[in-house]
XYZ file of C-alpha atoms in Angstrom:
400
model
C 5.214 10.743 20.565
C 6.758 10.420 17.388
C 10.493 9.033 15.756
C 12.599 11.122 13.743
C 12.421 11.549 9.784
C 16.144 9.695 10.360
C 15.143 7.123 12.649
C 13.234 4.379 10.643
C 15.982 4.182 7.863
C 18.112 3.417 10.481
C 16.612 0.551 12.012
C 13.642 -0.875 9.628
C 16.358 -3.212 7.864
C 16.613 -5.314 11.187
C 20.290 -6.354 11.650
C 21.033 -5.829 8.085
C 21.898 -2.561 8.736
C 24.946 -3.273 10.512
C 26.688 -3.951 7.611
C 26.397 -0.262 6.435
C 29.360 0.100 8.813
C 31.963 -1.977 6.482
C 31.208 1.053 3.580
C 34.127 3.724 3.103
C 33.021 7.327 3.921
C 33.709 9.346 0.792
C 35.434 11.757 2.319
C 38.768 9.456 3.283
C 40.099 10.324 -0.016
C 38.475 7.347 -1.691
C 37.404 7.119 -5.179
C 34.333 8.553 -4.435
C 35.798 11.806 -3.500
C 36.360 12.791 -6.967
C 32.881 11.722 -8.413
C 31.227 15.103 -9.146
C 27.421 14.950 -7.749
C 25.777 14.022 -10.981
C 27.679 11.309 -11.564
C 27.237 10.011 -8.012
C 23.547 10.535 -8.622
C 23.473 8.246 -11.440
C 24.821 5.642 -10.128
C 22.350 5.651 -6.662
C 20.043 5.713 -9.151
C 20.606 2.273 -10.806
C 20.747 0.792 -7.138
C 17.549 -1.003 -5.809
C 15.798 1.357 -2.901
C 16.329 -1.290 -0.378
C 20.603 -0.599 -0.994
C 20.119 3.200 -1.420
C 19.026 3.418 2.100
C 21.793 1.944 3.443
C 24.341 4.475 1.070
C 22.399 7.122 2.910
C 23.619 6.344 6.172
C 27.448 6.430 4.392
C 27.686 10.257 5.143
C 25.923 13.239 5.884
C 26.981 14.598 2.086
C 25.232 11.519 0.739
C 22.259 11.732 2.486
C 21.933 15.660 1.509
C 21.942 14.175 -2.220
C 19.493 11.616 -1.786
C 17.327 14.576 0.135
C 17.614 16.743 -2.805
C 14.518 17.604 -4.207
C 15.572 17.265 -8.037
C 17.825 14.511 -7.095
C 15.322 12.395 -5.991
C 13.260 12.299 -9.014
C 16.413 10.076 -10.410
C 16.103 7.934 -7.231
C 14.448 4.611 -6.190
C 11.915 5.369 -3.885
C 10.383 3.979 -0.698
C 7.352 3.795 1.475
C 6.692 7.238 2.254
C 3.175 7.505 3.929
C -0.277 6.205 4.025
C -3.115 8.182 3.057
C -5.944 7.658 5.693
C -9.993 8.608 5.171
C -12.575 8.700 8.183
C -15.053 7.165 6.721
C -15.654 3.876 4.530
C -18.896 2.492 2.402
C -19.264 -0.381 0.635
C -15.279 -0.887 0.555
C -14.970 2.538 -1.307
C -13.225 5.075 1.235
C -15.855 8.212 1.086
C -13.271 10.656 2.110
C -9.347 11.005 2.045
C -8.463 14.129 4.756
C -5.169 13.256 6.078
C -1.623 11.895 4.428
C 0.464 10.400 7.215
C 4.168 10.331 6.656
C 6.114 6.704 7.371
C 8.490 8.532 9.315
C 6.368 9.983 11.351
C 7.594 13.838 9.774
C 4.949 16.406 10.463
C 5.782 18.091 6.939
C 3.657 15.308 4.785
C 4.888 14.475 1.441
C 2.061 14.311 -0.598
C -1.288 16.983 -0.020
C -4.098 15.018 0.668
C -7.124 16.762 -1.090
C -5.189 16.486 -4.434
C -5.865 20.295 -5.256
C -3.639 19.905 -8.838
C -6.404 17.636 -10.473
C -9.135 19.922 -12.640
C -11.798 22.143 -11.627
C -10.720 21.557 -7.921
C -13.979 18.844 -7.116
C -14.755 17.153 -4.477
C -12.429 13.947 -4.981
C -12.920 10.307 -3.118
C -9.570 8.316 -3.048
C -10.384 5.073 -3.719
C -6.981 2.908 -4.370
C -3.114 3.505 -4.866
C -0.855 1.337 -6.599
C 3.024 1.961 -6.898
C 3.006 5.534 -6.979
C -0.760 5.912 -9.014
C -4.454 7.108 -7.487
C -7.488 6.159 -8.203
C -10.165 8.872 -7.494
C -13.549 9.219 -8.061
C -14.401 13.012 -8.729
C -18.057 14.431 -8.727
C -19.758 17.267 -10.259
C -20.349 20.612 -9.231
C -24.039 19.172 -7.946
C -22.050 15.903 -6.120
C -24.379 13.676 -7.855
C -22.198 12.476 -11.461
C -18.929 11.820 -11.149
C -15.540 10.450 -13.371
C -13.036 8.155 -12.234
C -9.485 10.041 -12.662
C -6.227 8.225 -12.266
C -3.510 10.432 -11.278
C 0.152 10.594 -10.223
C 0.689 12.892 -6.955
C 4.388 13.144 -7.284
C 4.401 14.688 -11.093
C 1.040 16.266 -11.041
C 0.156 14.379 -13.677
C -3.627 13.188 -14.044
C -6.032 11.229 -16.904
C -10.064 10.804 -16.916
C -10.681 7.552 -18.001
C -13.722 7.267 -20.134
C -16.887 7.292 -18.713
C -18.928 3.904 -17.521
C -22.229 3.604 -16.409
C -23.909 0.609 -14.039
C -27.305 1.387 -13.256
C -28.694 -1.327 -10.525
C -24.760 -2.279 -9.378
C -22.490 -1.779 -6.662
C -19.144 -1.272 -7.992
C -15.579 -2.116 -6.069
C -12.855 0.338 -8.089
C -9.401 -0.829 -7.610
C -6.052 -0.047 -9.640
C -3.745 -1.924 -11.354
C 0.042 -0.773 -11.762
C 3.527 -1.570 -11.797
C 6.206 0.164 -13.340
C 8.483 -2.380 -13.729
C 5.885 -4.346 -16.330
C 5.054 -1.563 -18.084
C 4.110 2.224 -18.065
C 0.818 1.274 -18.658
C -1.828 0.952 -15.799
C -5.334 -0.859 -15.592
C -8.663 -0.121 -13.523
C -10.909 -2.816 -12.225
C -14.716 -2.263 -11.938
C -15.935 -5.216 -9.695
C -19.519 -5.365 -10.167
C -21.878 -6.918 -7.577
C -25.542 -7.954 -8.441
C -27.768 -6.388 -5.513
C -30.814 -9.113 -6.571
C -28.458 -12.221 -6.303
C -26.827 -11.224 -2.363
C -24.094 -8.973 -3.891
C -22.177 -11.988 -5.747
C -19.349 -10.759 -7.928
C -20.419 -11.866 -11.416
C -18.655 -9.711 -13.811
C -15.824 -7.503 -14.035
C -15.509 -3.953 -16.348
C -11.210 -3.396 -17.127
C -9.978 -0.239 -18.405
C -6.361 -0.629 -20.048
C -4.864 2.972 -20.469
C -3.296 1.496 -23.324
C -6.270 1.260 -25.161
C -8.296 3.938 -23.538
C -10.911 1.246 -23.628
C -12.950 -0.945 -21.323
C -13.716 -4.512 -21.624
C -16.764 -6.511 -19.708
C -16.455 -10.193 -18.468
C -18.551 -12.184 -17.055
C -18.301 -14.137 -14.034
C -14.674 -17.161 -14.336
C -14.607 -18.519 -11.262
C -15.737 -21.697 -10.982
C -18.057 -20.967 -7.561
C -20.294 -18.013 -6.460
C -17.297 -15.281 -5.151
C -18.546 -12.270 -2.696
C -16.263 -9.675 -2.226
C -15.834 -9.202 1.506
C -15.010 -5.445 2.506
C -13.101 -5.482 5.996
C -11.310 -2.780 5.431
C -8.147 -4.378 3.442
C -7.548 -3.147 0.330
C -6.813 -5.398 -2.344
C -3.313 -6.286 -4.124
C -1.887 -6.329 -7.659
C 0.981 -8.254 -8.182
C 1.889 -10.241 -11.114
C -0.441 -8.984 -13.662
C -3.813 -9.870 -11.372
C -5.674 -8.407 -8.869
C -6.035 -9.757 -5.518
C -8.829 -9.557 -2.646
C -10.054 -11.026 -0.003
C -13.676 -12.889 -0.657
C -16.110 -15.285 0.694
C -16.864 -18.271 -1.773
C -19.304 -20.832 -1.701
C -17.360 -23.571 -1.823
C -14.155 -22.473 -0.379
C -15.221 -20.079 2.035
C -12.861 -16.941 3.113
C -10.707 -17.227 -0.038
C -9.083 -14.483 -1.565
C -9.691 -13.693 -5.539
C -7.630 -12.732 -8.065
C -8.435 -11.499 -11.426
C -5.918 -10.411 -14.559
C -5.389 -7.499 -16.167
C -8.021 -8.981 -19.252
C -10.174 -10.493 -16.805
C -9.692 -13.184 -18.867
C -7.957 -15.102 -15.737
C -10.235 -15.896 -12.503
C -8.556 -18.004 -9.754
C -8.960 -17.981 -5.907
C -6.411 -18.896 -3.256
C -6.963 -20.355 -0.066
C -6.047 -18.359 2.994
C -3.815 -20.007 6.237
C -5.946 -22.176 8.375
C -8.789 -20.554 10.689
C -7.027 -16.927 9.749
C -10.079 -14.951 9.063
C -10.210 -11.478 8.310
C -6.682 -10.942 7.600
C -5.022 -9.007 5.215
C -3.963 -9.545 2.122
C -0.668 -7.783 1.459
C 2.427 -7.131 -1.266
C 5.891 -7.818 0.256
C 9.405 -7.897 -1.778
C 7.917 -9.561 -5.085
C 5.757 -12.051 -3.037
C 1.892 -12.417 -1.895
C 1.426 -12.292 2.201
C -0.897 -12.719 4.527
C -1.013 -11.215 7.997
C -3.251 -11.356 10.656
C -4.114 -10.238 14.031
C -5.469 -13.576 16.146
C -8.068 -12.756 18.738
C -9.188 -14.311 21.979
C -11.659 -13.195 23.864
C -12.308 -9.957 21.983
C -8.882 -8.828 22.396
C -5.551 -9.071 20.082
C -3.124 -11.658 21.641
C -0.742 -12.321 18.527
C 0.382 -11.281 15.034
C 1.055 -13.682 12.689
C 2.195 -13.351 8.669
C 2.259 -16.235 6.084
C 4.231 -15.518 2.529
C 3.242 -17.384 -0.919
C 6.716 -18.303 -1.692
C 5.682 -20.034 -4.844
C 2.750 -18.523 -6.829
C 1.635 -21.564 -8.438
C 1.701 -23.829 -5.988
C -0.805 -21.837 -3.859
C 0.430 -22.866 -0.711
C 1.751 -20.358 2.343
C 4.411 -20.766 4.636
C 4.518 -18.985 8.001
C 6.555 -16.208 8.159
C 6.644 -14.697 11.194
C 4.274 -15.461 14.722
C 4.319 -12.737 17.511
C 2.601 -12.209 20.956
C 1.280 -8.829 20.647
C 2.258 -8.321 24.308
C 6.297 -8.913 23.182
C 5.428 -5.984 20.399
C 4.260 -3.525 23.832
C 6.953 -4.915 26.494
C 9.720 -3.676 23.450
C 7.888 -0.378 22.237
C 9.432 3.028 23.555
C 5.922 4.589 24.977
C 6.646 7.630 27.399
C 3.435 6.705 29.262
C 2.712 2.630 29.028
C 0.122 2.687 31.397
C -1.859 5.083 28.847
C -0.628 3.090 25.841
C -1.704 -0.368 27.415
C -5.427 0.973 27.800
C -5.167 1.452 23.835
C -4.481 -1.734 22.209
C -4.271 -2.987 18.703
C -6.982 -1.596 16.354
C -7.603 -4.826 13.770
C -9.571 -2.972 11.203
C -6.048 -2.203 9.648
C -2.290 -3.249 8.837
C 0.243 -2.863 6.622
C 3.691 -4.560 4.990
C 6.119 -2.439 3.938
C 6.532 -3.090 0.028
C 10.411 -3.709 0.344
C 11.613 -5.197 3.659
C 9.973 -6.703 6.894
C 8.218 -4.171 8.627
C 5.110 -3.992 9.552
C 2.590 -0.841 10.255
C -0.336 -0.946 12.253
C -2.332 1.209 14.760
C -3.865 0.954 18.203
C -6.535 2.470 20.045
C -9.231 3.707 17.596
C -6.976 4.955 15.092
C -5.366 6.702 17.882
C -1.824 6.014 17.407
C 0.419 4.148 14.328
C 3.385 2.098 14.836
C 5.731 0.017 13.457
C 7.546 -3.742 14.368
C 10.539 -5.165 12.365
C 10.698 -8.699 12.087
C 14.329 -9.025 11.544
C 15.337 -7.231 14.704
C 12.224 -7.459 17.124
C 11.794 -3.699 17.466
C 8.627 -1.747 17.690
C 8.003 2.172 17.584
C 5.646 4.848 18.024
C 5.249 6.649 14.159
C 2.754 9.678 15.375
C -0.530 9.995 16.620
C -3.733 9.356 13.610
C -6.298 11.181 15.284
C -8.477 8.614 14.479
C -7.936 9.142 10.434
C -7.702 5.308 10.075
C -4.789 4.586 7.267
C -5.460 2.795 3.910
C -3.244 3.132 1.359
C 0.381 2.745 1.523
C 2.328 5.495 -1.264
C 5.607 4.650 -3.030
C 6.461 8.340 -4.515
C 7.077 7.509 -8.698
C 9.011 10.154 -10.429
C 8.554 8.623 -13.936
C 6.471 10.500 -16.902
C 3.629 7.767 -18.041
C 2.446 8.559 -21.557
C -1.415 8.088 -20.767
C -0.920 11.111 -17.769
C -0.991 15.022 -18.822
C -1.053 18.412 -16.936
């Protein structure tokens, strides 16, 4: 079972999107009648994504516009998808087969295997950040390979110079956002296999520079980067993941864009092996509590201040509420399939939340302004990873 392309837009901002009613259709001989479509384009475009999806729902001629294919390249953008992979090693997803749109469309956005990018290798997606991927791609013999960051939307792609650690496990994550700077950064995190896979240094490549940099270990304890499947967050300059520490156990970790900043934050009380997530300009935390080895609730804590390090609670859910509101066609097939934990998602710009049940059987969806769930599509057990914000913007360090 699957919603509409239409349907999420309609309902993801909770009640807020009642007030789309008070708006004057443009065709009641309004101002907006006479703005010519280019003009009306330019002006959606200056509008923040979470307001452009409520002009969409102003008319069917507005909607068409926002639709457009060039259009939309002026546009804010949204969540549209997740890429999934079907296999994972060493927190470094060994395969990406499947893009799965957010609105559950079956005509995907975004190809998966990423045929644009050179000599058409074998290519390992291994992080996305506002509208950027991270890929590792191998030689013809699959042994060498280069890490290549590359923009999906504008078939635009870089290799980033090449960087060798012989005897270490390395975590490669991405750094971006647009609204800092058209620059982006990679992080190598490097892991000592003789000292119990401790993160003691970190290799960042600025794409300003076209350079890397190496630092050594700045935390102030021994940090272990703990792959559960949650991939890691940048937001305000620094990196964020979920760790173990020595002295302040399940932590998560954050390192800047110089890796000349190490910190760690403390995560809510006794919620292990959540998620560490990027939500309207603000740090979260969600988790799926577990009793008995089975889900009973869903709970989400937000870093409202930064420096202060402290989270509030958000939003607490019994994960049987989410089922006794979700439109299933067959519950009594749905209930055998629960909530799969290994994954979960925040949408980047208002209160949803994505998940899946079964194993990676089927993705859905719960607002936490209105107290709605829905069935996206079925995952055929192509576990989702990375959320993908579409950018339409030409970065300087990218080329054809």
């Amino acid at each position: 079972m699957s919603v509409s392309a239409d349907c999420p837009r309609l309902w993801e901002e909770g009640r807020a999107s009642n007030r789309v009613r008070s708006y004057s259709s443009p065709t009641s001989g309004t101002a907006a009648k006479r703005l010519t479509d280019d003009l009306l384009v330019e002006i959606l475009s200056r509008v923040p994504a979470k307001s452009l999806r409520r002009f969409r729902c102003v008319s069917k001629h507005w909607l068409s516009l926002t639709d457009d294919r060039h259009h939309r390249r002026k546009l804010p953008q949204t969540l549209a998808g997740f890429f999934c992979t079907s296999t994972y090693e060493y927190g470094i997803p060994k395969s990406c087969l499947r893009f799965v749109s957010a609105s559950g469309s079956r005509c995907p956005l975004i190809h998966p295997y990423l045929s644009f990018l050179p000599d058409h290798l074998p290519v390992d997606v291994l992080d996305c950040c506002n509208g950027l991927l991270l890929c590792r791609c191998f030689d013809v013999s699959g042994g060498e390979f280069r890490y290549i960051v590359c923009n999906p939307a504008t078939e635009r792609w870089t290799v980033l110079a090449d960087r060798n650690h012989a005897g270490k496990v390395v975590i490669a994550r991405l750094g971006f956002d647009p609204a800092m700077s058209s620059h982006f950064s990679v992080f190598l995190l490097l892991k000592d296999m003789e000292f119990n896979m401790t993160n003691n240094a970190v290799d960042v490549y600025s794409s300003k520079t076209g350079r890397w940099v190496h630092k050594e270990k700045g935390w102030a304890e021994t940090i272990v980067y703990f792959v559960h499947g949650a991939a890691p967050v940048f937001l305000n300059g620094c990196l964020h993941f979920y760790a173990y520490g020595n002295k302040s156990n399940m932590c998560i970790g954050a390192v800047n864009m110089k890796g000349g900043t190490w910190t760690t934050f403390g995560i809510p009380y006794n919620q292990y092996f959540g998620f560490v997530q990027q939500s309207q300009g603000c740090l979260h935390y969600a988790s799926f509590q577990i009793e008995d080895g089975v889900v009973v609730r869903l709970v989400v804590y937000v870093l409202e201040d930064y420096d202060s390090k402290e989270w509030v609670l958000k939003h607490s859910v019994e994960t049987s509420y989410i089922f006794g509101v979700t439109n299933v066609t067959d519950s009594q097939q749905f209930a055998r399939h629960q909530v799969d934990p290994r994954w979960m998602a925040i949408h980047p710009q208002c209160n949803l939340i994505f998940f899946a049940t079964g194993h990676a059987s089927t993705l859905m969806c719960y607002n936490m302004d209105s107290l709605e769930a829905k069935v996206i599509c079925s995952l055929d057990c192509h576990l989702p990873r990375f959320p993908y914000v579409p950018l339409y913007a030409e970065l300087p360090s990218l080329h054809k």
